[in-house]
PDB file of C-alpha atoms and ligand atoms in Angstrom:
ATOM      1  CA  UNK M  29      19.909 -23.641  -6.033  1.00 71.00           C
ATOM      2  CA  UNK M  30      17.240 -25.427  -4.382  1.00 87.00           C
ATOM      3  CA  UNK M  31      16.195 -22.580  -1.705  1.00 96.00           C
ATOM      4  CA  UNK M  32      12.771 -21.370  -1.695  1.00 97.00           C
ATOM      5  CA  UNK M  33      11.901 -18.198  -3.001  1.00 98.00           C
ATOM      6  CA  UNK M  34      10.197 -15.936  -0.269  1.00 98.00           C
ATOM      7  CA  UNK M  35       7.101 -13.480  -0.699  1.00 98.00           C
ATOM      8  CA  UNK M  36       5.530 -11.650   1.681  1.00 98.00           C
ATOM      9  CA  UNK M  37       2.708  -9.274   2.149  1.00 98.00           C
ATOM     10  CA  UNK M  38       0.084  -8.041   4.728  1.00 97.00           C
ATOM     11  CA  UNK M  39      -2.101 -10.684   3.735  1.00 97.00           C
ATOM     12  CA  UNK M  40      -3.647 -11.993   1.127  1.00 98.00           C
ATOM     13  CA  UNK M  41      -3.089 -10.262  -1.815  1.00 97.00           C
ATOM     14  CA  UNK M  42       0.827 -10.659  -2.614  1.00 98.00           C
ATOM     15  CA  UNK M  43      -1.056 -14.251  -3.510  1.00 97.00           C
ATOM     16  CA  UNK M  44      -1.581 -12.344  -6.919  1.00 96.00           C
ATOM     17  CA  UNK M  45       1.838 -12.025  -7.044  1.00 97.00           C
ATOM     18  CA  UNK M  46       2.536 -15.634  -6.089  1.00 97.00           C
ATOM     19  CA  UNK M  47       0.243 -16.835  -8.605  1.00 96.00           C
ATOM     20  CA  UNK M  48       2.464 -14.898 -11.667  1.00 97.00           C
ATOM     21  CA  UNK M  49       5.762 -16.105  -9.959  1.00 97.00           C
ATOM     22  CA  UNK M  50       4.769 -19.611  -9.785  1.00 95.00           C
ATOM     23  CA  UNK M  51       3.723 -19.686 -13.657  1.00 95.00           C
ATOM     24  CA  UNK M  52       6.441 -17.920 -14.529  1.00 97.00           C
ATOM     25  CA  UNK M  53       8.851 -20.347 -12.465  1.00 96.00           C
ATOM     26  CA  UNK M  54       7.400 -24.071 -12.415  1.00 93.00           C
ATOM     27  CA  UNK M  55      10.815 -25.660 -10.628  1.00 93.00           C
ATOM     28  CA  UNK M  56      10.986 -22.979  -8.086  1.00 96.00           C
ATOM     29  CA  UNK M  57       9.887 -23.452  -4.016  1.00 96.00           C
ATOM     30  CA  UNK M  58       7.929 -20.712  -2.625  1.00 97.00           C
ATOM     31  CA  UNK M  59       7.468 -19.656   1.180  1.00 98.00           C
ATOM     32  CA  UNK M  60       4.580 -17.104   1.318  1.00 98.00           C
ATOM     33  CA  UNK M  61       4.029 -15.000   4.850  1.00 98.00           C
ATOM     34  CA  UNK M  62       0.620 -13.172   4.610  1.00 98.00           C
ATOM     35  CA  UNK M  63       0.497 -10.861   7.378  1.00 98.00           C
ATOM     36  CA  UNK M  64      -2.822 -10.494   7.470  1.00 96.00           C
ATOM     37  CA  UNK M  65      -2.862  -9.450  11.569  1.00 96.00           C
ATOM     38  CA  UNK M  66      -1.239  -6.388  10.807  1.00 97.00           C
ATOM     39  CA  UNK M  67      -3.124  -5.384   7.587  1.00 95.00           C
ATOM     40  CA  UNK M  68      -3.586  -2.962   6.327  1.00 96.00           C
ATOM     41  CA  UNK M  69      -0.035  -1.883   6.178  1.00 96.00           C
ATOM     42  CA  UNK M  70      -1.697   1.138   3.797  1.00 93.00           C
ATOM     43  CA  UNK M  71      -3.025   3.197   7.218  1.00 93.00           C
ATOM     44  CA  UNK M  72      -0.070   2.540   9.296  1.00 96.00           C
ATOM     45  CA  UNK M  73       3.140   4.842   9.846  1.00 96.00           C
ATOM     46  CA  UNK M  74       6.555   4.402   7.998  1.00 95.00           C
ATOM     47  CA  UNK M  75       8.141   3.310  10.672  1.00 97.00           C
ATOM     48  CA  UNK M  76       5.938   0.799  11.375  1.00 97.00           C
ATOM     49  CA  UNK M  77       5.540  -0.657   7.915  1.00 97.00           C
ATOM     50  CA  UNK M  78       9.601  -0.847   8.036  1.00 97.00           C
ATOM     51  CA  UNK M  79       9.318  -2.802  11.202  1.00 98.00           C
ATOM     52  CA  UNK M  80       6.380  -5.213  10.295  1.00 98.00           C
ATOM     53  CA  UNK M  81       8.858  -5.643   7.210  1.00 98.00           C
ATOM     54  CA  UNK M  82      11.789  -6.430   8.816  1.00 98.00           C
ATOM     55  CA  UNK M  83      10.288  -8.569  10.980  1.00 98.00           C
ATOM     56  CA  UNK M  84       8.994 -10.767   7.879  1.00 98.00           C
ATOM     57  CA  UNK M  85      12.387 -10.453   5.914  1.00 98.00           C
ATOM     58  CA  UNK M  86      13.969 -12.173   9.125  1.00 98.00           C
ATOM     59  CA  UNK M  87      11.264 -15.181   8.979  1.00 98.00           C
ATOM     60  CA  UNK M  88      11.873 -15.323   5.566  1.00 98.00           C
ATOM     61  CA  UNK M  89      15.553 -15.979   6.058  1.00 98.00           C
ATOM     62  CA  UNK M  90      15.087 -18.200   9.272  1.00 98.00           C
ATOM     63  CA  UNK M  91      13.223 -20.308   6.950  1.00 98.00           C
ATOM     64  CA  UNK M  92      16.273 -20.324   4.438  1.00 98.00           C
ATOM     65  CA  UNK M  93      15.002 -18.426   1.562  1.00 98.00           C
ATOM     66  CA  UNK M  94      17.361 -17.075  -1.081  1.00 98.00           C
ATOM     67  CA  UNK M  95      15.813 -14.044  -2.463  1.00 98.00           C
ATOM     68  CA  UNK M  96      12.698 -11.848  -1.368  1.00 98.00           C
ATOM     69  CA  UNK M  97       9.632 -10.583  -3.394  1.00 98.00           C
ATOM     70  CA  UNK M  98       7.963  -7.793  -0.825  1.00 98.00           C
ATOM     71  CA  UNK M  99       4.498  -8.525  -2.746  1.00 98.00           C
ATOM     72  CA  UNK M 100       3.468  -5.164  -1.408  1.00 97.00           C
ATOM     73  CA  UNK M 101       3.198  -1.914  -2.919  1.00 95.00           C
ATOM     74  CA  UNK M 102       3.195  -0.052   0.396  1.00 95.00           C
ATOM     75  CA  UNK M 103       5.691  -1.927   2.079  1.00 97.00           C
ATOM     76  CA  UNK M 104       8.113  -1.426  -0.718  1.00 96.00           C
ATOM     77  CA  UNK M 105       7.559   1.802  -1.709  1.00 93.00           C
ATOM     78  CA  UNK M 106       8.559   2.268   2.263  1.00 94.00           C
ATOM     79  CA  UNK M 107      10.950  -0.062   3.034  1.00 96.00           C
ATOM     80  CA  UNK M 108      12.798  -1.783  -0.139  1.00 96.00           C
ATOM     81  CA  UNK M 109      15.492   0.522   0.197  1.00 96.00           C
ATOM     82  CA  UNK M 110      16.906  -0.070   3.715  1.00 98.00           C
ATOM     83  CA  UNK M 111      16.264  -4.149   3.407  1.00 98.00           C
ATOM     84  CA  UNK M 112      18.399  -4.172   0.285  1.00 98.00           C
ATOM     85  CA  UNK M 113      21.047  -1.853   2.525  1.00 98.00           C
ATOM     86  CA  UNK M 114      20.766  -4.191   5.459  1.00 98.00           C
ATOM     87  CA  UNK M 115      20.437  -7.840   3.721  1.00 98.00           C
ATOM     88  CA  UNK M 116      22.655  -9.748   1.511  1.00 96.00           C
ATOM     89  CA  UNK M 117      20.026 -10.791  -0.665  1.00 97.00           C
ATOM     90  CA  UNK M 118      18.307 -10.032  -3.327  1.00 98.00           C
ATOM     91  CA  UNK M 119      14.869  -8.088  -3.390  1.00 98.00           C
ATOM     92  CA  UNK M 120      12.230  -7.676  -5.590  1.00 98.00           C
ATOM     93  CA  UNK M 121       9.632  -5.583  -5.066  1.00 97.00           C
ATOM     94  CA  UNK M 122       6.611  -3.831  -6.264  1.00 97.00           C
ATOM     95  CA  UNK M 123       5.333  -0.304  -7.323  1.00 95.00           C
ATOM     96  CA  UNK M 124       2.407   1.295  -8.695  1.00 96.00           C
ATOM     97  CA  UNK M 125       2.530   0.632 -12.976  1.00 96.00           C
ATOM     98  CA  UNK M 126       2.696   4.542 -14.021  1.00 96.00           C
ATOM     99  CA  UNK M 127       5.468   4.092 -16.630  1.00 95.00           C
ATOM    100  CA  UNK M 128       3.261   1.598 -18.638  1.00 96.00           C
ATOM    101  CA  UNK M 129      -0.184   3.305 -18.205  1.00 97.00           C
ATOM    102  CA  UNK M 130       1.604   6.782 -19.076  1.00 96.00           C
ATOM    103  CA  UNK M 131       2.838   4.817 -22.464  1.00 96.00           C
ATOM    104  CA  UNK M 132      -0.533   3.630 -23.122  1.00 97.00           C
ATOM    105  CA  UNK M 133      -2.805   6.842 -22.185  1.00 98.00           C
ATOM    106  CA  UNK M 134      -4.177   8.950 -25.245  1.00 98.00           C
ATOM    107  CA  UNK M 135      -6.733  11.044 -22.226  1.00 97.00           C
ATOM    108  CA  UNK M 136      -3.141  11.681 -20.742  1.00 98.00           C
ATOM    109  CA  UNK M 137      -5.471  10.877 -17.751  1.00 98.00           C
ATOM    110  CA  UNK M 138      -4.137   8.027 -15.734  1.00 98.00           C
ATOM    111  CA  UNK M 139      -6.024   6.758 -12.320  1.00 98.00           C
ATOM    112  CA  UNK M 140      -3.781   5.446  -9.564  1.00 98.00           C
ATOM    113  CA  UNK M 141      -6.054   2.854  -6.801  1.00 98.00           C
ATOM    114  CA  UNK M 142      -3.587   2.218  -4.106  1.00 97.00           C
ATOM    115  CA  UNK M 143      -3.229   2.616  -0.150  1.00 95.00           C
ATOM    116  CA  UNK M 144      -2.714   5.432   1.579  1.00 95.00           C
ATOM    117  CA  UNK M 145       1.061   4.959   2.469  1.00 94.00           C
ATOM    118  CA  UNK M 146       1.932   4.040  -1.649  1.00 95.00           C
ATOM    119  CA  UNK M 147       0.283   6.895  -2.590  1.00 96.00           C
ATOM    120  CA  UNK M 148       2.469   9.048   0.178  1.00 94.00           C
ATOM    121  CA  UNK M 149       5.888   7.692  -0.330  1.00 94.00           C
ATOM    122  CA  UNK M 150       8.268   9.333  -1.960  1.00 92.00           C
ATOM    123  CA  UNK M 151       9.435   6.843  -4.171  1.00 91.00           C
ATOM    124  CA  UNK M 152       5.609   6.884  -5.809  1.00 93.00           C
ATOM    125  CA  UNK M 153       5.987  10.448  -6.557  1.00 93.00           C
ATOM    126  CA  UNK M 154       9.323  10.221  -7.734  1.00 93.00           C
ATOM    127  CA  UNK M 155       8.655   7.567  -9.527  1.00 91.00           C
ATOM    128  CA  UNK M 156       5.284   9.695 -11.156  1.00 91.00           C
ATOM    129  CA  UNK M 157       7.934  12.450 -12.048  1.00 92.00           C
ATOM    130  CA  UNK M 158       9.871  10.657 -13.844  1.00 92.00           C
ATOM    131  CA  UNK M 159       7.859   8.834 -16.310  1.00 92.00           C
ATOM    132  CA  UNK M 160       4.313  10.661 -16.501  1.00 90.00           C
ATOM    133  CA  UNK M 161       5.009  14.058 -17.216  1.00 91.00           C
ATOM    134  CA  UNK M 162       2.866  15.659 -19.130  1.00 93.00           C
ATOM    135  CA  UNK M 163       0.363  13.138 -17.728  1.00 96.00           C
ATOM    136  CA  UNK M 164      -2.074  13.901 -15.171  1.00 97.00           C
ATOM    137  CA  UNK M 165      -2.424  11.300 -12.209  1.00 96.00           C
ATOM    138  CA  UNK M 166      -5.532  11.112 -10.257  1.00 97.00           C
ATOM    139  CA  UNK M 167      -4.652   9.902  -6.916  1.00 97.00           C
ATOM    140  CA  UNK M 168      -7.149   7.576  -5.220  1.00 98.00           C
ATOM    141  CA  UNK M 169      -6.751   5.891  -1.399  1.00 97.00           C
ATOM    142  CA  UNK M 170      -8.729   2.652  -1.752  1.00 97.00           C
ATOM    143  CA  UNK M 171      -9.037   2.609   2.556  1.00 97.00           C
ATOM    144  CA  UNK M 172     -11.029  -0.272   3.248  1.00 97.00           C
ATOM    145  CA  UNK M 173     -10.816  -2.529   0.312  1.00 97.00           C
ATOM    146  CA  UNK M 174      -8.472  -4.470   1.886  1.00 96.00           C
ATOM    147  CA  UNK M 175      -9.913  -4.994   4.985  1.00 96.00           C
ATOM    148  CA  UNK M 176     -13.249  -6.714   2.808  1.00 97.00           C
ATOM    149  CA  UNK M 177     -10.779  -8.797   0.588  1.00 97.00           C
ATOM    150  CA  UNK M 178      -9.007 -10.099   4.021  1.00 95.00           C
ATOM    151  CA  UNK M 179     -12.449 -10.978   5.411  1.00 95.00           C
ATOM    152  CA  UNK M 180     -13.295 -13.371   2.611  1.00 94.00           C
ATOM    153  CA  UNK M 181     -15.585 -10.366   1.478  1.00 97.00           C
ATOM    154  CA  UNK M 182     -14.202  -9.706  -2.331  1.00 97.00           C
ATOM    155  CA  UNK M 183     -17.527 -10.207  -4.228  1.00 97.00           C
ATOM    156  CA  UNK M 184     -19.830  -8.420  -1.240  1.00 97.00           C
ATOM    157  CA  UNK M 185     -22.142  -5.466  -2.104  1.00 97.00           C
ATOM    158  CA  UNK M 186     -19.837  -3.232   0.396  1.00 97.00           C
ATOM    159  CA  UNK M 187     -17.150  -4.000  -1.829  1.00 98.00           C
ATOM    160  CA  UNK M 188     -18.568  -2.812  -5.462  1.00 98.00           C
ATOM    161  CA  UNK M 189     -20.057   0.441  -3.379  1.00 98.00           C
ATOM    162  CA  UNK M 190     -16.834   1.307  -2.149  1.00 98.00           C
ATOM    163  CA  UNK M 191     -15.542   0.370  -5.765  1.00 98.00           C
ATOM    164  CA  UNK M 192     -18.108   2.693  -7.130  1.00 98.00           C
ATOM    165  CA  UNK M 193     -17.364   5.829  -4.906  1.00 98.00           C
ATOM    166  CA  UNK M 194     -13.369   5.478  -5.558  1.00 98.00           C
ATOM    167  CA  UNK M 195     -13.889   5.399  -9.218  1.00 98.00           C
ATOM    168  CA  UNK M 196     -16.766   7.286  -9.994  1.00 98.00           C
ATOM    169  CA  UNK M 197     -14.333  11.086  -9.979  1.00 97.00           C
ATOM    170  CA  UNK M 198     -11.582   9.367 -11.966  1.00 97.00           C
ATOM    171  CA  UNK M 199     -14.053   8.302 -14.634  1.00 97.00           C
ATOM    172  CA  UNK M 200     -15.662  11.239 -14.846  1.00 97.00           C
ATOM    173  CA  UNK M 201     -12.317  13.184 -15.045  1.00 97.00           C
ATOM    174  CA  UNK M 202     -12.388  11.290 -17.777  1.00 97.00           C
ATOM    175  CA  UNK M 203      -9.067   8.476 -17.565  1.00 98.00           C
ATOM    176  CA  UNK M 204      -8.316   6.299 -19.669  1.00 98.00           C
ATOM    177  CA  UNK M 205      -5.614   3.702 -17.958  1.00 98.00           C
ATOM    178  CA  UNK M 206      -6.486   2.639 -14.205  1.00 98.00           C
ATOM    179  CA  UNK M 207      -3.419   1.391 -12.479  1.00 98.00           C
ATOM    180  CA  UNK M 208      -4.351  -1.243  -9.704  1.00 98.00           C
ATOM    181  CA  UNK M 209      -1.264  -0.210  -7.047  1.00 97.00           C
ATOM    182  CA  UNK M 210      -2.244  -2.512  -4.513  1.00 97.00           C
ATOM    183  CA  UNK M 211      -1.202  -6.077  -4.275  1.00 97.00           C
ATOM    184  CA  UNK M 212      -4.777  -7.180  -3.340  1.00 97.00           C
ATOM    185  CA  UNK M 213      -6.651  -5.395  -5.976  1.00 98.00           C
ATOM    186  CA  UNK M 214      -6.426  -7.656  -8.577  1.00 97.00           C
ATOM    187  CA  UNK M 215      -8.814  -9.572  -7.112  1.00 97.00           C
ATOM    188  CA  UNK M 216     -11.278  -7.035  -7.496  1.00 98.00           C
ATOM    189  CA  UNK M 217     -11.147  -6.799 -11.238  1.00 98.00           C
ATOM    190  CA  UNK M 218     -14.416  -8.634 -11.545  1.00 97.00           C
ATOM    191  CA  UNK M 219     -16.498  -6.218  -9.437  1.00 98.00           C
ATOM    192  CA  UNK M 220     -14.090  -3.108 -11.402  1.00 98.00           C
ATOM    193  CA  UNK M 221     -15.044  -4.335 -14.513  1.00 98.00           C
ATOM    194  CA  UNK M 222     -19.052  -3.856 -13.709  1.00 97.00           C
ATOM    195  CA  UNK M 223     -18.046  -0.145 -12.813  1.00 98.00           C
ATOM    196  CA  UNK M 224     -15.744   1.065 -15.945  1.00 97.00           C
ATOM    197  CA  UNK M 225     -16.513   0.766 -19.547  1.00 97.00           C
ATOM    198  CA  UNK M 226     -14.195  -1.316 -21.495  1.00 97.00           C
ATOM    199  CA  UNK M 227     -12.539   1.085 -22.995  1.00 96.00           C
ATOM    200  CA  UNK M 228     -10.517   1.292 -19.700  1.00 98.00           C
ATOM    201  CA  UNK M 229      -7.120  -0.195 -19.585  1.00 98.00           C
ATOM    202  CA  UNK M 230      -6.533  -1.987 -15.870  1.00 98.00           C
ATOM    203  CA  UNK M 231      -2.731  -2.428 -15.827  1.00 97.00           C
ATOM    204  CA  UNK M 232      -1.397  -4.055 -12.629  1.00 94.00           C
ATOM    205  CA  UNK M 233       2.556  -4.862 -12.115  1.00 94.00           C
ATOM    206  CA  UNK M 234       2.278  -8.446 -11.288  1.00 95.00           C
ATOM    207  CA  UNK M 235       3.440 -10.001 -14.621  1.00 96.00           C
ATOM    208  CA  UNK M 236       5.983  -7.629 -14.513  1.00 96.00           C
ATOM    209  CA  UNK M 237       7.228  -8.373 -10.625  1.00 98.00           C
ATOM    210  CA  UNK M 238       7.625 -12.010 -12.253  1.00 98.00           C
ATOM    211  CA  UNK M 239       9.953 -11.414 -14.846  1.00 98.00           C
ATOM    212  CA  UNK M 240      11.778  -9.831 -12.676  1.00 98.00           C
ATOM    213  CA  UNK M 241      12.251 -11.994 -10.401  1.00 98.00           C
ATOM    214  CA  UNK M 242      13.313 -14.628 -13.272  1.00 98.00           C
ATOM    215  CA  UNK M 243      15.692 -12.367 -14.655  1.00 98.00           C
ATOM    216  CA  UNK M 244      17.647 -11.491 -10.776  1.00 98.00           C
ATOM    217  CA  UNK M 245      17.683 -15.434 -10.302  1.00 98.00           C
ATOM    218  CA  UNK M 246      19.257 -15.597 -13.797  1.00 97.00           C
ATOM    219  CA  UNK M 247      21.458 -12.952 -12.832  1.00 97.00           C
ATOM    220  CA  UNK M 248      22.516 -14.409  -9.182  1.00 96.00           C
ATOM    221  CA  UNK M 249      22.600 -17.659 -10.831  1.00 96.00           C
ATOM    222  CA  UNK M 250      19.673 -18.583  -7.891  1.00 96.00           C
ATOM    223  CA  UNK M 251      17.767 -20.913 -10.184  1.00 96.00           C
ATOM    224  CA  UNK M 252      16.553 -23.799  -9.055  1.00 94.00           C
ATOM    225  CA  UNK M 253      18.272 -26.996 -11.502  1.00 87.00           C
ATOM    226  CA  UNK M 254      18.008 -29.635  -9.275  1.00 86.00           C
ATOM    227  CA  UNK M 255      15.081 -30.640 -11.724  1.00 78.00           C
ATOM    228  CA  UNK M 256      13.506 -31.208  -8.276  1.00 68.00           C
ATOM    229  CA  UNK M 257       9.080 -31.248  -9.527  1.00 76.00           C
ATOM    230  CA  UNK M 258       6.612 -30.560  -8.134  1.00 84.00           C
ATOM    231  CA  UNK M 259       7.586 -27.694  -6.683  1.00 91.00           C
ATOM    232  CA  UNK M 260       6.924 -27.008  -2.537  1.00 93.00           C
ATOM    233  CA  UNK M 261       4.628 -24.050  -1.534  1.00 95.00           C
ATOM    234  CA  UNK M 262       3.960 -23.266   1.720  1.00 97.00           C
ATOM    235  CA  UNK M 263       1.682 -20.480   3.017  1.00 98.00           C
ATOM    236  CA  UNK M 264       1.741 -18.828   6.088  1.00 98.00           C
ATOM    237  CA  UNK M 265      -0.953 -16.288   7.913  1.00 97.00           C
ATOM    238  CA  UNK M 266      -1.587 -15.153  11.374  1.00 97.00           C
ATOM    239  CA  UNK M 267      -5.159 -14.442  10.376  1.00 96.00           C
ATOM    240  CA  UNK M 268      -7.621 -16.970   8.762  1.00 94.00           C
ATOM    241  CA  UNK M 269      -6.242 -19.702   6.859  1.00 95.00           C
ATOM    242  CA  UNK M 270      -9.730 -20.280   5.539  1.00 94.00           C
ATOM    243  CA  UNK M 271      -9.991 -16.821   3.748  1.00 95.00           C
ATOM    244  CA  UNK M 272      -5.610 -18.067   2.390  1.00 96.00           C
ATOM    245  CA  UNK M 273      -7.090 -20.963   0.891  1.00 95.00           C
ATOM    246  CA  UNK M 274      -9.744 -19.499  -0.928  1.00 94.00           C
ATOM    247  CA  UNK M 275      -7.183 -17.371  -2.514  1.00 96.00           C
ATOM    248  CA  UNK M 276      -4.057 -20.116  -3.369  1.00 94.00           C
ATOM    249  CA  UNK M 277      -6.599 -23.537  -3.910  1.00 82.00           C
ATOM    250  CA  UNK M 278      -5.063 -27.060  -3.345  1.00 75.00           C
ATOM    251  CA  UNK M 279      -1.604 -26.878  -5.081  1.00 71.00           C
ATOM    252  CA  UNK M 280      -0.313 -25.271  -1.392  1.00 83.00           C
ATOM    253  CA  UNK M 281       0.068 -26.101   1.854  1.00 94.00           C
ATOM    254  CA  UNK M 282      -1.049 -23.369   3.945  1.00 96.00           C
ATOM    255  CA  UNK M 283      -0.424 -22.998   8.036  1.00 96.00           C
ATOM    256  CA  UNK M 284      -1.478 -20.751  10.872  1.00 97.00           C
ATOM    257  CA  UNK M 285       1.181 -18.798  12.546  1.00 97.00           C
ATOM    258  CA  UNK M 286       1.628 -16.866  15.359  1.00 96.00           C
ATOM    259  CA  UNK M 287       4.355 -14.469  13.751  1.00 96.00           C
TER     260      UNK M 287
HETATM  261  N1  LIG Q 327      -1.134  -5.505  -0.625  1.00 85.72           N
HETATM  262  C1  LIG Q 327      -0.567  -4.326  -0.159  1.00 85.72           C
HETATM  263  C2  LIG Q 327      -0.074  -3.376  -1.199  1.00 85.72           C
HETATM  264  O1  LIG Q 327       0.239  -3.805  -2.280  1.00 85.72           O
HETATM  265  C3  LIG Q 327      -0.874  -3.803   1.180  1.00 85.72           C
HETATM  266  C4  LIG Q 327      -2.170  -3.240   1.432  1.00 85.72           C
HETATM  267  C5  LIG Q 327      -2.353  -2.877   2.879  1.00 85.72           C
HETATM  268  O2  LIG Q 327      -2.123  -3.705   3.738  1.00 85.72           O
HETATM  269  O3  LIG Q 327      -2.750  -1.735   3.119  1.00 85.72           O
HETATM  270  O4  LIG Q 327       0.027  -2.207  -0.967  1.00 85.72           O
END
């Protein structure tokens, strides 16, 4: 089926998602929205993040996509429940990588960086319950990191401080496994990686959130076999499409839109 496959986020980070799903899939069309206006989704109320997620389901569909990665930790672990109730379909979505990083840990210390809405929804903590007990999870808000990363501002001084206060308590709590819980944090692994030893597992869900999403198109029988190469990306922001492009490079087409 030769529909694109839509992803969005509040801004720039699902791109980290995009970048997996893209490997992963070579023959598949992708429409990214990067709602970077509205970012960060992480400070804002449930009922807004549902909203602000409806809203970019809906563009998603006007623009004839066939199923939906929500490249967003915070806007799934809010909202992935009632679009899969209210759409026909498919979603994919994205949450925090405790199951893996409670596998791995021998501390049976595991550090969660994510936004402030992941970190309070109840499908996080369910999720925690389930497969970490006996492991303790040290909570960490990363307010403000993605504000720098959607100003351009990934590899700033600002950025490694604020790195350095977030992290400092978990590594002297002594953890073992760091689980990145925020689409856009990925992109801070370079400045992360001057702050913790090596000894440090960083475990994100991205490579994950592309199987996935190979395995429901298998499932739907969604792929793409119209052997129909290169395959068509298009990125969309209401913010900067500078900052976009520094993130996707030349194999996209990226736009400004008012949405
Ligand atoms: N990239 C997002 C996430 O994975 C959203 C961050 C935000 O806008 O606060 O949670």
């Amino acid at each position: 089926m030769n529909s694109p496959i839509g992803i969005f986020d509040s801004g720039v980070g699902g791109t980290s998602i995009w970048k997996e799903i893209s490997g992963l899939l070579p023959d598949e069309d992708t429409v990214y929205l990067a709602d970077g206006s509205n970012a960060p989704y992480g400070e804002k109320s449930p009922e807004e993040i549902l909203r602000l997620s409806i809203k970019n389901t809906e563009l998603l569909l006007e623009k004839g996509c066939k199923l939906i990665v929500v490249a967003c930790n915070t806007a799934t672990t809010t909202a992935i429940d009632h679009l899969r109730a209210h759409y026909k379909i498919p979603f994919i979505g994205i949450e925090p990588a405790i199951k893996p990083a409670a596998l791995k840990t021998k501390t049976k210390k595991v550090g969660v960086l994510a936004t402030k809405g992941t970190l309070a929804s109840s499908l996080f903590h369910s999720t925690s319950k389930l497969h970490a007990s006996g492991i303790q999870i040290l909570e960490q808000e990363g307010t403000g990191l993605v504000d720098l990363i959607e100003s351009g501002e990934v590899n700033a001084k600002a950025t490694y401080e604020l790195l350095q206060k977030y992290l400092s308590p978990m590594l002297d709590d002594g953890i073992d496994c760091l689980v990145l819980g925020c689409t856009h944090y990925p992109y801070l692994i370079p400045q992360i990686q001057k702050i913790i030893p090596p000894t440090i597992t960083i475990i994100d869900s991205g490579e994950a959130v592309a199987r996935q999403t190979k395995a429901i198109l298998e499932q739907y029988q969604l792929c793409n076999t119209t052997g129909n190469k290169p395959a068509f990306h298009q990125f969309f922001t209401n913010r900067d499409v500078t900052v976009l492009n520094g993130f996707v490079g030349d194999q996209a087409q990226t736009f400004f839109m008012d949405f």
